[in-house]
XYZ file of C-alpha atoms in Angstrom:
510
model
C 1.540 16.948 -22.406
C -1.645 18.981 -22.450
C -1.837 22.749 -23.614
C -0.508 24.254 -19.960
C 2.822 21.474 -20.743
C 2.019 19.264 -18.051
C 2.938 15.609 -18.616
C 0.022 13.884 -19.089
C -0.630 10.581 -16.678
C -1.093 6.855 -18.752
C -4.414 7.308 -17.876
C -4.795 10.589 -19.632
C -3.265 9.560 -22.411
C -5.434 6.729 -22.610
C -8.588 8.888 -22.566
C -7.351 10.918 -24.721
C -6.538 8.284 -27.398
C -10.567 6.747 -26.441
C -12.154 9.860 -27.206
C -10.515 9.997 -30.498
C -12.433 6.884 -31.556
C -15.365 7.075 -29.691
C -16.008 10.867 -29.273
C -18.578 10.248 -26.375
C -16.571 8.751 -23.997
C -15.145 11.397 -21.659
C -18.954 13.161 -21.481
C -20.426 9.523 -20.453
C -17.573 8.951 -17.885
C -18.441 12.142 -16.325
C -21.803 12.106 -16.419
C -21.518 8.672 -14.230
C -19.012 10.173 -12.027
C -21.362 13.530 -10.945
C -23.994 10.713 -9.984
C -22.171 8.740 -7.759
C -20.644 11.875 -6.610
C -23.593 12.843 -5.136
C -24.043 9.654 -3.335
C -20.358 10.674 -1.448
C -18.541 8.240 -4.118
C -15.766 10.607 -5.753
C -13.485 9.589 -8.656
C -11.456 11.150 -10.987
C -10.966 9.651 -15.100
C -7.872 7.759 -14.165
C -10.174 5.623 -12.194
C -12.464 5.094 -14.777
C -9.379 3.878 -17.209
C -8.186 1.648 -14.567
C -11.428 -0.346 -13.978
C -11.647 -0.691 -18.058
C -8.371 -1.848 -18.203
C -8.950 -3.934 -15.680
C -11.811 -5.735 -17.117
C -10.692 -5.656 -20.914
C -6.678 -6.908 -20.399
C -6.809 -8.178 -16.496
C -3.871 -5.586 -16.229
C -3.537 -1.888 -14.029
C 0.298 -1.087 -16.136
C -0.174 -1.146 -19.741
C -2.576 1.853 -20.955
C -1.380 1.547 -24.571
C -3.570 -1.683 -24.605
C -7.051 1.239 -24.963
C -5.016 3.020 -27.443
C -5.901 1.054 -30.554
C -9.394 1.664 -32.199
C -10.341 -1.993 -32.354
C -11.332 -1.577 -28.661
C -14.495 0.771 -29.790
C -16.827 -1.760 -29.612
C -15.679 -3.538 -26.612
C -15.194 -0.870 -24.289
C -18.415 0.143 -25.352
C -20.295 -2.791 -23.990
C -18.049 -2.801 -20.937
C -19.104 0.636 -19.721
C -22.535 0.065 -20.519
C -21.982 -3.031 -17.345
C -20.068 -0.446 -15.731
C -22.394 2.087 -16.318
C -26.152 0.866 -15.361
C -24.563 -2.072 -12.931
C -21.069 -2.778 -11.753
C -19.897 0.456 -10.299
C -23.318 1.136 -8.402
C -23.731 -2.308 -7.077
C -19.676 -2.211 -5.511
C -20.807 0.852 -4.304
C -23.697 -0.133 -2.423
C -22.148 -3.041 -1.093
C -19.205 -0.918 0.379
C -22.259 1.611 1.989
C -24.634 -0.898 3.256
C -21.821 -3.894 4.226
C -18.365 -1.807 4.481
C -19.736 1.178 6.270
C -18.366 3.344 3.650
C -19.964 6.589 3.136
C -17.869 8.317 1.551
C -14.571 8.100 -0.499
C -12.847 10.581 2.165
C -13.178 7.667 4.176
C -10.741 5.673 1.958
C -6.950 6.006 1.267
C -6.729 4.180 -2.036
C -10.328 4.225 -3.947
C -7.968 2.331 -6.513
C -8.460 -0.938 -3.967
C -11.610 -0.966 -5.485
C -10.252 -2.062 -9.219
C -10.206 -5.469 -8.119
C -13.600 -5.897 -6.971
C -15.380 -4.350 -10.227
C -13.336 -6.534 -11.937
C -14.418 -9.382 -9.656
C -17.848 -8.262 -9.516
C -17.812 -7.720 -13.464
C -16.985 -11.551 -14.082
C -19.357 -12.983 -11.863
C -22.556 -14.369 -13.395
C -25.382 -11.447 -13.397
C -23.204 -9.154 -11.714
C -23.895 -10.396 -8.611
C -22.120 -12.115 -5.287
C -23.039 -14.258 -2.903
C -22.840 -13.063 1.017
C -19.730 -15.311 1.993
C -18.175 -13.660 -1.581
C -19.354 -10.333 -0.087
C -17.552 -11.068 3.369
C -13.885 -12.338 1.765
C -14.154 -8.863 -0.661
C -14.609 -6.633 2.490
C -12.231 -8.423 4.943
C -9.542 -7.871 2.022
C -10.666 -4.387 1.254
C -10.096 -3.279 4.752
C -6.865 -4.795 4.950
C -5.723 -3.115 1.988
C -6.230 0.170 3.229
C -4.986 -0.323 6.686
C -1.601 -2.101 5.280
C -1.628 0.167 2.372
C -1.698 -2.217 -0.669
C -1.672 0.452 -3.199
C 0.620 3.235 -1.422
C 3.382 2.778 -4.263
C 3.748 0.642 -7.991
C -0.146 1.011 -8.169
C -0.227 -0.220 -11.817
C 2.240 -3.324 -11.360
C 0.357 -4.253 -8.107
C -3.057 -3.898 -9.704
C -1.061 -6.702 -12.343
C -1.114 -8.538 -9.802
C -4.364 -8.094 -7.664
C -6.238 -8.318 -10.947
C -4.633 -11.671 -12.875
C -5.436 -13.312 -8.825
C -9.449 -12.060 -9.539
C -9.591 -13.549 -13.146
C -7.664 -16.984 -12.236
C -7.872 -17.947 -8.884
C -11.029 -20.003 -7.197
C -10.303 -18.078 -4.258
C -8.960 -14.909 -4.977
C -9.838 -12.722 -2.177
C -7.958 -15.230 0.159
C -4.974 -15.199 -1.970
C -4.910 -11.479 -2.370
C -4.880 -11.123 1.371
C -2.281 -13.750 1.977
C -0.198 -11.480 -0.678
C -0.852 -8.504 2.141
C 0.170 -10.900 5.161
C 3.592 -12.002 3.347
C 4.510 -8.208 2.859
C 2.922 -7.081 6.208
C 1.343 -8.755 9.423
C -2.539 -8.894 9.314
C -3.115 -8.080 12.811
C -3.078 -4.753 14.790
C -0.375 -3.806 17.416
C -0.921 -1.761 20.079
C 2.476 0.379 18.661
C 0.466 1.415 15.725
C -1.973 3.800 17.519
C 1.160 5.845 19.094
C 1.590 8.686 17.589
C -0.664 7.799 14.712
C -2.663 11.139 13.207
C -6.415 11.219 11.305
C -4.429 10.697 8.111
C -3.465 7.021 9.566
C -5.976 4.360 7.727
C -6.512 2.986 11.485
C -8.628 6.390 12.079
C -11.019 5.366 8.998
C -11.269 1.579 10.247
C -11.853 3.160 13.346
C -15.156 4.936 11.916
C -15.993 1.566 9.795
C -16.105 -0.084 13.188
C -18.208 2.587 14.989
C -20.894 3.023 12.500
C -20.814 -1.537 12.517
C -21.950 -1.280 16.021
C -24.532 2.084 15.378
C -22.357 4.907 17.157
C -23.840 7.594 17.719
C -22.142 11.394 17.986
C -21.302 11.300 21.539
C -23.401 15.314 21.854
C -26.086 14.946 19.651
C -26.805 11.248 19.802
C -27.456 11.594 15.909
C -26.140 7.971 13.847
C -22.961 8.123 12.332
C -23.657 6.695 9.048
C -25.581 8.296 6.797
C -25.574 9.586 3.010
C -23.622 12.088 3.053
C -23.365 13.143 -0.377
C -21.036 15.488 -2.155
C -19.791 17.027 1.684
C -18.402 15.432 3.884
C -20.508 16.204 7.222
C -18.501 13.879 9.877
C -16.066 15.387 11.869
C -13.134 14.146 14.092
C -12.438 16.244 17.670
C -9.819 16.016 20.470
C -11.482 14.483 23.283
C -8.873 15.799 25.680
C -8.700 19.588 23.800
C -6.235 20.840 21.832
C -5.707 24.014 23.995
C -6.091 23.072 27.167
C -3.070 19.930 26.606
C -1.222 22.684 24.750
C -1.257 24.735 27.972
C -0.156 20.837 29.988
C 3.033 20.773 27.982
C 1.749 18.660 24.853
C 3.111 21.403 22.175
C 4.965 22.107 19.493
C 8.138 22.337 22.160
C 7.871 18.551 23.029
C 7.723 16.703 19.693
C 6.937 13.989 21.805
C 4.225 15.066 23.481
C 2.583 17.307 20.905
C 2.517 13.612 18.563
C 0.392 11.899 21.816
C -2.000 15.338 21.613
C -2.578 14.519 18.013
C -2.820 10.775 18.243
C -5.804 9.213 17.031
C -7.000 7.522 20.002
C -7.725 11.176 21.401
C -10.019 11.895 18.894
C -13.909 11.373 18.732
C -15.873 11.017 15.763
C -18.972 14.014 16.089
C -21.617 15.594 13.560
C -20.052 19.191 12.400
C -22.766 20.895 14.895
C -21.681 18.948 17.753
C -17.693 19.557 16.923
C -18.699 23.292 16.834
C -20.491 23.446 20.360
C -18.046 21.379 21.615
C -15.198 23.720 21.616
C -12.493 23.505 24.643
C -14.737 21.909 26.893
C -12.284 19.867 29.081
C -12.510 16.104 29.162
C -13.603 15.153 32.335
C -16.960 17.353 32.318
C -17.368 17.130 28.601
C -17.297 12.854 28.821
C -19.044 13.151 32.158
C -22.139 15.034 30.695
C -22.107 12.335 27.758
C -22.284 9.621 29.854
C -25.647 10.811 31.349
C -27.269 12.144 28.502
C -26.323 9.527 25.920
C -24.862 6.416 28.580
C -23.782 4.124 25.575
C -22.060 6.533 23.386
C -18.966 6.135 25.250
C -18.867 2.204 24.939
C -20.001 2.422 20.929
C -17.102 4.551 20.403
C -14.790 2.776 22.315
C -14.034 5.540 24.955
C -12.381 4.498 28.556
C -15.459 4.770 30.783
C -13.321 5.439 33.899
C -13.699 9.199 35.002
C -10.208 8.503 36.963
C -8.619 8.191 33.050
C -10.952 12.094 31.964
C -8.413 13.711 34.455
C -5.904 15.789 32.434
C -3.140 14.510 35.255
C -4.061 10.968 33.496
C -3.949 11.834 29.820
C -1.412 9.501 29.242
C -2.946 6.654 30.711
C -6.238 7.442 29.037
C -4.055 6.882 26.033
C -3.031 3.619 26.890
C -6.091 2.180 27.686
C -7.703 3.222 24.729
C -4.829 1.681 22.600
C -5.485 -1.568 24.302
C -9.690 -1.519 23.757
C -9.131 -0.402 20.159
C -6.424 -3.057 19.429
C -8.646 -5.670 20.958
C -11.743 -4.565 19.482
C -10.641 -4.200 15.607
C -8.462 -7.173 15.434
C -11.711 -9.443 16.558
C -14.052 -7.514 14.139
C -11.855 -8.243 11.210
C -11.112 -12.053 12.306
C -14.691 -12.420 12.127
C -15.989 -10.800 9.037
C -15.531 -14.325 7.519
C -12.615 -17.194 7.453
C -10.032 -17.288 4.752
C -7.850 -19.972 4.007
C -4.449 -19.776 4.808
C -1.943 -19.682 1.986
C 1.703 -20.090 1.297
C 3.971 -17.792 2.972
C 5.917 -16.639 0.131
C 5.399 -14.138 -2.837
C 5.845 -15.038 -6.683
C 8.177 -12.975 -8.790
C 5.195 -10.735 -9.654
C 4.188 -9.550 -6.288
C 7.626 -9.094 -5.630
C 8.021 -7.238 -8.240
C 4.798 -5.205 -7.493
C 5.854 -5.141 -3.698
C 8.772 -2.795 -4.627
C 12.384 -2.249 -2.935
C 12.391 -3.168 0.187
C 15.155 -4.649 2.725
C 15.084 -8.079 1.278
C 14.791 -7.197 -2.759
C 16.771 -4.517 -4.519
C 15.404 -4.096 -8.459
C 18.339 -2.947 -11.331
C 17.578 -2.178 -14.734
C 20.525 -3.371 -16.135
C 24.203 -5.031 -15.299
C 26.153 -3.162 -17.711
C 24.363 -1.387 -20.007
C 24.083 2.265 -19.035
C 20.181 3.583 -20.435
C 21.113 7.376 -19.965
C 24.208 7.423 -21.948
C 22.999 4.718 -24.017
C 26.178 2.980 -23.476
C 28.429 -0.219 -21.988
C 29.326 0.777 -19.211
C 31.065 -1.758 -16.935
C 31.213 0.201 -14.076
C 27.607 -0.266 -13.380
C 28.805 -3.929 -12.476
C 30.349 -3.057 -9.427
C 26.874 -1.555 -8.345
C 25.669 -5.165 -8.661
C 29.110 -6.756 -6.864
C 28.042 -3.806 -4.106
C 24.029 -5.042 -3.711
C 25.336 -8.949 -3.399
C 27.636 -8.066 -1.205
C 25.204 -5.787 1.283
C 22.799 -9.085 1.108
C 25.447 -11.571 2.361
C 26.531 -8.986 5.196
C 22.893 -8.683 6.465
C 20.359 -11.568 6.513
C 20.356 -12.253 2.849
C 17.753 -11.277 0.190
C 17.119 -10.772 -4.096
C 18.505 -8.930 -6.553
C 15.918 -8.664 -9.711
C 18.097 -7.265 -13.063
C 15.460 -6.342 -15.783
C 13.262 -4.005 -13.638
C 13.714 -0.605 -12.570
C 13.183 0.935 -8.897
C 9.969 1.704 -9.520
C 8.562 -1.664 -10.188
C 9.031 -1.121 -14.285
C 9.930 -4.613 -16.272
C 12.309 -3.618 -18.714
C 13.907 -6.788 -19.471
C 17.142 -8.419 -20.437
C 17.511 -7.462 -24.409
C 20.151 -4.320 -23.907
C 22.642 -6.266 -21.250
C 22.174 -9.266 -23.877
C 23.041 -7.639 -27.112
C 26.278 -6.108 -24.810
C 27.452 -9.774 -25.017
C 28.985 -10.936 -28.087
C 26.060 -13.301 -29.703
C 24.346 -12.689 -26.353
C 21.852 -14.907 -24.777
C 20.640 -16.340 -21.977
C 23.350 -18.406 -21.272
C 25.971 -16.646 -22.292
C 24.321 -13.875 -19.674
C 24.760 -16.433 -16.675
C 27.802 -16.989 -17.768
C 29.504 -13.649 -17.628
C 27.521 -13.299 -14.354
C 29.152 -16.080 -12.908
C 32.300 -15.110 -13.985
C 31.683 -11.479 -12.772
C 31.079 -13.331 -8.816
C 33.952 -15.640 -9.150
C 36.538 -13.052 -9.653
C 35.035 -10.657 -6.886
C 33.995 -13.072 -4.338
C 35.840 -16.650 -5.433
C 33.855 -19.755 -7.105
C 33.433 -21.308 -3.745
C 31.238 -18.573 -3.172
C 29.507 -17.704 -5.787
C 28.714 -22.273 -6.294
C 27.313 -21.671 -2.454
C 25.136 -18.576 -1.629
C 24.117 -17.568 -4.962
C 21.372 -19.007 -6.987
C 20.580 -17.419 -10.840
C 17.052 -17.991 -12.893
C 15.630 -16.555 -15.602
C 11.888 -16.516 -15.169
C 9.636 -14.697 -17.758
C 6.856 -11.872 -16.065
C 4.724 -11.300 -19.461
C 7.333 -12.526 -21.485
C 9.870 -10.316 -20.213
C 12.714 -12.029 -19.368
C 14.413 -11.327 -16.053
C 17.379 -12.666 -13.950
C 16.503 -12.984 -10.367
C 19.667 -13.519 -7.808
C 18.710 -14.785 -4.327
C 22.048 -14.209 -1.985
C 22.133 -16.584 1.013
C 22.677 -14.689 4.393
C 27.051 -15.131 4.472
C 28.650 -16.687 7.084
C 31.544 -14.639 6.981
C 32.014 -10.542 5.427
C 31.982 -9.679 2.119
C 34.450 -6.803 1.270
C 33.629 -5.280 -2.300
C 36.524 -3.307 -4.658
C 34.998 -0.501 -5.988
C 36.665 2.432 -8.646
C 36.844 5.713 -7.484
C 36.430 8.492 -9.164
C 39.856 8.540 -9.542
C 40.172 5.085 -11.117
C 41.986 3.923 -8.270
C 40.337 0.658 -6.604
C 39.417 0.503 -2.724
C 38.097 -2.262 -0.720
C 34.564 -1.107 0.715
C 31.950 -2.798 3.548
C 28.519 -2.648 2.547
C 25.354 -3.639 4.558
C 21.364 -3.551 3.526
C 19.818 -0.998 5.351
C 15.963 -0.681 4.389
C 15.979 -0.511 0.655
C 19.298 0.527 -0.011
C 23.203 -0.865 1.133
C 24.875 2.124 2.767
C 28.686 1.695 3.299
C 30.329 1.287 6.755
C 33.417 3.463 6.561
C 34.356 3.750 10.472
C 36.744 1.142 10.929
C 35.466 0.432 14.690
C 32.193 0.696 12.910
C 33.195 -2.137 10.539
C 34.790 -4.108 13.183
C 31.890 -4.099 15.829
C 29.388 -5.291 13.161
C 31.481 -8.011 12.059
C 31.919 -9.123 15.080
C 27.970 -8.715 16.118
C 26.535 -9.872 13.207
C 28.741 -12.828 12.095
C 30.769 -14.021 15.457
């Protein structure tokens, strides 16, 4: 912790332990950061540490790896690429190709680890167009499907080991986004969706692609904006005057449609200003003479019928369908990728995190706070298989924690007399055949024991059951009750309704 006694990140710590054998460090990292500051490129350390951990051990998770002194010489010649190359030729490509002006614009700068990396191993630094095309077309997918929203380290593991080894990465790493998310754009995504949504920054991207212009000034949208931000976003139906039409804080509803980001309009600060409550109709009217393609450039319904307040709905609605259109056909044709396998391996599942398919325990008996066997955890894992079988099936990973952590099989194996690998299986097997019968267990469960750098792991994948699972479970009063379990997003809540109970079983299974 530092001298206030706030934890300090990995990163920090990292930093801190660089300085210590190559005193210059943090003052050169800065340095580099004020410049590209100015150019509207912000960053804090931790990024720094993550693109030299990046290049140096292909990793995002393990920060001890810059702890050790032998690294002085190294990371020196590393930043020195980073330094007078790498990081200012990424960033030009994301301004000039990307549309990126600024890192506002962005909802995960850390996205960009993978491409200094990439960009780092290329011969002289350097790309070709096509190479260009595939690192964009992922980049904006990342943001808008928000690659990096959780287990940033583990899915940089990931992201990065695809960079260094594959002879395609950029297609693989967005066929890891398309398992874990669709590519393309619904029309559902715009509703309700505020300035905070990564559609509103694609949104810009695509604008300033076509040249939009502010739709008062006429004035370009892109430009160097340096350390301010000088873009600004505006209700093109205004805030007061729906307020006053029923779209307030009273109607949830209906104050989320005020907000939504297909009623907004991207303007120059002055313009936003003079602006004001001007209402829609006369306000899009007078743009449409004195600037007649603004409207089109910034993908604005150009029937006056749809500026009436009466139609704000409708406006809404047509908008949704333009945009959708619109950004789904100016990603498709950035460039062609190659379409991959539709599945994920152990380590982008792992890096994926919890979700209604794959539930992550530490351990299957041994219990880490009390540093202690404690069997009762067991029943935790009898709970998760049976939630998978009574929904549509899914993994259980034992050896990693919730948040994505591989901690590995060594204290459930040295609970186990002589314990192994084997022996492990074993006891698991016997665990499923006493809860759930050897029938069972031979039928719907399959156990492996991959290694994720060399950390051994046991991976369960539970078929979807053809008939309920019940599940005894210990109360707190020792006494032992039959419990219904189903997976509900990442976690198995328990049906305790008996008319509950019985209308699912009969719903889900027949």
């Amino acid at each position: 912790m530092n001298a206030s006694g706030v934890n300090l990140t990995d990163a920090e710590l990292a930093l801190a332990q660089i300085t210590g054998y190559w005193p210059e460090a943090r003052k050169l990292f800065k340095e580099k950061m004020e410049k590209l500051s100015s150019q509207g490129f912000v960053f804090n350390l931790d990024f720094i540490i993550y693109a030299l951990l990046g290049i140096m051990y292909n990793m995002g998770s393990d920060m001890r790896k810059l702890h050790n002194t032998e690294n002085r010489e190294l990371i020196k010649n590393v930043w020195k690429s980073l330094d007078n190359v790498v990081l200012d030729y990424v960033i030009n490509i994301l301004k000039s190709q990307a549309y990126v002006d600024h890192t506002k614009e962005i909802n995960s700068v850390y996205a960009l680890i993978s491409i200094i990396v990439y960009v780092y191993n290329k011969p002289n630094n350097k790309l070709t167009q096509e190479e260009i095309n595939k690192v964009i077309k992922w980049f904006y997918y990342s943001q808008i499907r928000q690659r990096y929203v959780s287990q940033l380290p583990q899915k940089l593991d990931v992201d990065i080991k695809t960079v260094v080894n594959s002879e395609n990465p950029f297609d693989e790493l967005l066929n890891i986004i398309k398992v874990e998310r669709p590519l393309e754009i619904s029309k559902d995504e715009f509703v309700g969706a505020t300035v905070q949504n990564a559609l509103f920054n694609l949104m810009k991207f695509y604008f300033k692609s076509k040249n939009a212009i502010c739709l008062g000034t006429g004035i370009s949208l892109s430009k160097n904006m340096g350390n301010r931000y000088e873009l600004e976003n505006d209700h093109i139906f205004a805030w007061s005057i729906l307020r006053e039409n029923g779209y307030n804080m009273n109607n949830r509803q209906k104050y989320a449609l005020a907000q939504e980001i297909t009623n907004r309009a991207i303007l120059t600060s002055t313009e936003n200003r003079r602006k004001s409550a001007e209402v829609a109709e006369v306000y899009l009217r007078e743009v449409k003479i004195n600037f007649p393609n603004a409207l089109k450039l910034q993908i604005i319904p150009e029937d006056p019928n749809l500026w009436k307040i009466e139609n704000y709905e409708l406006f809404l609605e047509e908008r949704r369908k333009l945009l959708v259109k619109e950004l789904n056909e100016f990603l498709n044709n950035i460039t062609e990728t190659s379409e991959g396998d539709d599945y994920m391996s152990y380590e982008e599942i792992v890096a994926a995190g919890e979700d209604e398919f794959h539930e992550f325990k530490a351990t299957l008996r041994w219990d880490v706070r009390e540093s202690r066997v404690n069997k009762s955890l067991e029943e935790v894992i009898l709970k998760t298989i049976a939630s998978f079988n009574n929904k549509e099936g899914g993994m259980l990973i034992i050896g990693a924690s919730d948040d994505g952590e591989l901690i590995g099989l060594d204290d459930d194996y040295n609970c186990l007399k002589d314990g192994d690998k084997d022996k492990y299986e074993l006891h698991l097997r016997n665990l499923f055949n006493e809860a759930y019968g050897k029938e069972y267990t031979a039928n719907n469960l399959i156990i492996n024991f991959p290694k994720l750098d060399d950390i051994e792991i046991c991976v369960i994948e539970i078929a979807k059951g053809t008939n309920p699972l019940y599940t005894t479970i210990t109360d707190s009063n020792g006494q032992k009750k039959e419990k219904f379990y189903i997976r509900s997003g990442n976690s198995s809540p328990e049906l305790t309704n008996l008319s509950e109970i019985t209308s699912y079983i009969k719903n889900h299974f027949g």
